[in-house]
C-alpha cells in the first residue's frame, strides 16, 4: 500500500528526530566534560569540611587499592586494612589531559577491614572460593585531601588533609583540617607525585599522558 504524502513526511520527520536524539545521546556519553560532575567541597562556618553525602566518593574514579592486614602488622596496622583510593571527576579529567593535579583537586581514601579479621588463618587471610587471601569486610574509615592555593596558601604543596575517623560507618559528619606535621610531612617526603602516592595507583599511572 502506498503511503499518503503526509504520512510519509511524518515518518521521515520521526526517523530524523530519532537520529538526532541518538546523536545527542552519543555526544553526551562520549563527551568527558558532560560526564564530569564536579564535586565542590562544602565547609561549615567554622571551616570544618562536611562529609560528602550519600557516599558520593564511591561514584568517582577508582585509581588503586592496597592491603595492610593487621595480622601482618603486629596486630595493628596504621591504616587497617584495605585502602581504596578515588579521584573526584574534574580532578581525574584534568589529570588525564595534563598529568597534573589541578587547583581544586580532591582525592579520597576509604578503608575497610579484611573479612573475618579475627578468624581463619594465622596471617589474617581467609580461604574463599577464589583462593586464600584478604577479602573485603566492613568499611572502617574515610579521609579526604584537597589541593587549593586559594584555600590553603600556607600548607605544604597547598594540600590539606581531613580524616572523618577510623571507624565503621557512620563516619564523622565533619572533619577539621589536620596539622601539616600529621599528614603533609609523610606525603611530601615519600609520595611520588605532588604529595600523592601515585606509585601505588596503577589506574592513575595508566591514565597519565605519555
Ligand atoms: C606515615 C606516612 C603517612 C601519613 C602520616 C599520612 N599518610 Fe596518607 N597516605 C600514606 C600512603 C602510603 C598512602 C598511599 C595509599 C595507602 O597506602 O593507603 C596515603 C594516601 C592517602 C590518601 C589518598 C591520596 C594520596 O594522597 O595518595 C589520602 C586522602 C590520605 N592519605 C590522607 C591522609 C590524612 C588525612 C593523613 C593525616 C591524618 C595522612 N594521610 C597521613 C601515608 C601517610
XYZ file of C-alpha atoms and ligand atoms in Angstrom:
253
model
C 0.000 0.000 0.000
C 1.310 3.450 -0.923
C 1.681 5.945 1.903
C -0.068 9.246 1.572
C 2.460 12.119 1.247
C 1.517 13.440 4.709
C 2.168 10.059 6.401
C 5.467 9.766 4.535
C 6.618 13.199 5.637
C 5.631 12.368 9.186
C 7.597 9.124 9.064
C 10.749 10.865 7.729
C 10.424 13.525 10.400
C 10.215 10.851 13.098
C 13.243 8.981 11.733
C 15.268 12.185 11.507
C 14.172 13.139 15.015
C 15.264 9.776 16.389
C 18.633 10.030 14.620
C 19.136 13.490 16.080
C 18.225 12.284 19.580
C 20.572 9.306 19.207
C 23.448 11.553 18.112
C 22.827 13.810 21.109
C 22.949 10.808 23.448
C 26.153 9.561 21.823
C 27.645 13.014 22.209
C 26.729 13.145 25.898
C 28.277 9.726 26.527
C 31.493 10.487 24.623
C 31.952 13.999 25.914
C 34.187 13.796 29.021
C 33.089 17.234 30.173
C 29.473 16.065 30.278
C 30.402 13.047 32.382
C 32.490 15.054 34.831
C 30.162 16.301 37.513
C 32.399 18.447 39.657
C 32.337 17.943 43.414
C 32.935 21.214 45.227
C 33.892 20.749 48.899
C 31.467 22.222 51.429
C 32.509 23.692 54.756
C 30.730 24.641 57.981
C 31.005 28.219 59.266
C 33.962 27.131 61.437
C 35.847 25.708 58.444
C 35.113 22.050 59.090
C 34.855 20.007 55.889
C 31.456 18.326 55.525
C 31.380 14.615 54.733
C 30.183 14.283 51.094
C 26.588 12.984 51.155
C 25.435 9.501 50.101
C 28.984 8.084 49.997
C 29.484 10.207 46.879
C 33.182 9.270 46.532
C 32.180 5.716 45.589
C 30.826 7.207 42.324
C 34.245 8.707 41.498
C 37.110 7.159 39.556
C 38.757 4.312 41.432
C 42.536 4.545 40.965
C 44.046 1.830 43.101
C 43.918 -0.304 46.206
C 46.324 -1.706 48.773
C 46.010 -4.023 51.714
C 47.863 -3.899 55.021
C 46.285 -6.604 57.183
C 46.537 -6.162 60.950
C 47.791 -9.716 61.222
C 50.884 -8.798 59.159
C 51.479 -5.601 61.197
C 51.826 -6.794 64.794
C 48.055 -6.879 65.137
C 47.532 -3.189 64.431
C 48.246 -1.700 61.001
C 48.460 2.123 60.913
C 45.758 2.058 58.232
C 43.573 -1.035 58.722
C 43.299 -2.788 56.307
C 42.123 -2.459 52.650
C 42.750 1.051 51.270
C 40.678 2.157 48.288
C 41.561 5.403 46.549
C 39.167 7.538 44.482
C 39.578 10.716 42.424
C 36.942 13.414 42.032
C 35.682 13.628 38.384
C 37.131 17.035 37.385
C 40.427 16.169 39.050
C 40.507 12.953 37.009
C 39.722 14.680 33.699
C 42.416 17.269 34.280
C 44.960 14.624 35.289
C 44.246 12.564 32.181
C 44.866 15.605 29.996
C 47.868 17.133 31.772
C 49.318 14.526 34.149
C 48.993 17.115 36.938
C 46.789 17.721 39.957
C 44.774 20.866 39.305
C 43.837 23.691 41.679
C 40.818 22.219 43.478
C 41.946 18.574 43.231
C 40.149 16.177 45.573
C 41.191 12.597 46.367
C 39.537 10.253 48.825
C 40.729 7.174 50.654
C 38.325 4.709 52.201
C 39.398 1.856 54.431
C 37.782 -1.464 55.030
C 38.643 -4.343 57.320
C 39.543 -7.687 55.854
C 36.828 -10.284 56.052
C 36.814 -12.150 59.397
C 39.661 -10.077 60.853
C 39.966 -12.335 63.906
C 39.287 -15.587 62.191
C 40.624 -18.009 59.711
C 44.345 -18.338 59.162
C 47.127 -17.102 61.398
C 48.134 -14.391 58.892
C 44.577 -12.987 58.878
C 43.686 -14.439 55.496
C 40.580 -16.488 54.834
C 40.001 -19.381 52.472
C 37.376 -18.392 49.910
C 36.270 -19.848 46.569
C 38.790 -17.814 44.589
C 41.660 -18.827 46.864
C 43.301 -17.956 50.165
C 43.671 -14.234 50.616
C 42.389 -10.958 52.012
C 38.776 -10.168 51.149
C 36.841 -7.001 51.933
C 34.847 -6.784 55.150
C 33.197 -3.761 56.779
C 34.179 -0.205 55.880
C 36.435 1.218 58.567
C 37.486 4.769 57.824
C 37.470 7.692 55.455
C 39.863 10.528 54.562
C 39.991 13.335 52.025
C 42.741 15.526 50.682
C 42.205 18.792 48.780
C 44.743 20.855 46.856
C 43.957 24.559 46.762
C 46.262 27.538 46.703
C 43.260 29.785 47.315
C 42.094 27.905 50.429
C 45.445 26.701 51.785
C 48.146 29.190 50.752
C 50.332 28.192 53.724
C 50.012 24.399 53.658
C 52.954 22.484 52.159
C 52.109 21.873 48.499
C 48.760 23.645 49.124
C 47.314 20.282 50.133
C 45.027 19.978 53.195
C 44.159 16.657 54.832
C 40.957 15.679 56.602
C 40.018 12.490 58.396
C 36.416 11.524 59.136
C 37.502 8.812 61.556
C 38.922 5.322 61.501
C 35.731 3.545 62.479
C 32.848 1.676 60.844
C 30.146 3.827 59.232
C 28.665 6.238 60.126
C 31.797 8.355 59.698
C 32.027 11.730 61.445
C 29.856 14.237 59.590
C 32.557 16.931 59.630
C 36.352 16.970 59.840
C 38.932 19.526 60.887
C 41.990 20.261 58.782
C 44.906 18.223 60.141
C 48.187 19.856 61.099
C 50.837 19.617 58.368
C 53.079 17.542 60.637
C 50.381 14.869 60.971
C 49.780 14.307 57.260
C 51.576 16.572 54.767
C 55.022 15.677 56.105
C 54.868 11.969 55.246
C 53.102 12.686 51.927
C 55.674 15.313 50.958
C 58.615 13.089 51.763
C 57.512 9.727 50.386
C 54.784 10.215 47.761
C 55.941 10.017 44.151
C 53.970 12.839 42.622
C 52.947 16.184 44.142
C 52.178 14.670 47.605
C 50.095 11.884 46.003
C 51.208 8.255 46.336
C 50.789 7.598 42.632
C 53.455 4.872 42.801
C 50.724 2.652 44.316
C 47.868 3.661 41.969
C 48.172 1.658 38.771
C 44.947 3.026 37.274
C 46.266 6.564 37.687
C 49.648 5.651 36.192
C 47.967 4.104 33.163
C 45.938 7.285 32.597
C 48.905 9.651 32.688
C 49.579 11.198 29.270
C 52.821 9.850 27.761
C 53.426 7.643 57.542
C 53.012 8.236 56.305
C 51.622 8.827 56.170
C 50.983 9.724 56.993
C 51.483 10.311 58.291
C 49.710 10.012 56.363
N 49.571 9.333 55.193
Fe 48.051 9.486 53.847
N 48.914 8.084 52.708
C 50.079 7.401 53.007
C 50.315 6.380 51.999
C 51.497 5.412 51.962
C 49.269 6.494 51.082
C 49.084 5.628 49.832
C 47.883 4.755 49.960
C 47.924 3.887 51.167
O 48.920 3.164 51.392
O 46.940 3.919 51.903
C 48.411 7.577 51.548
C 47.302 8.028 50.858
C 46.420 8.981 51.339
C 45.290 9.486 50.625
C 44.936 9.146 49.172
C 45.543 10.162 48.191
C 47.043 10.325 48.210
O 47.479 11.429 48.589
O 47.812 9.415 47.831
C 44.620 10.313 51.466
C 43.318 11.055 51.184
C 45.369 10.366 52.705
N 46.482 9.559 52.582
C 45.007 11.088 53.820
C 45.824 11.235 54.943
C 45.464 12.004 56.120
C 44.141 12.698 56.344
C 46.545 11.952 56.969
C 46.689 12.592 58.335
C 45.691 12.303 59.302
C 47.552 11.132 56.331
N 47.088 10.730 55.107
C 48.776 10.858 56.903
C 50.944 7.666 54.025
C 50.715 8.569 55.047
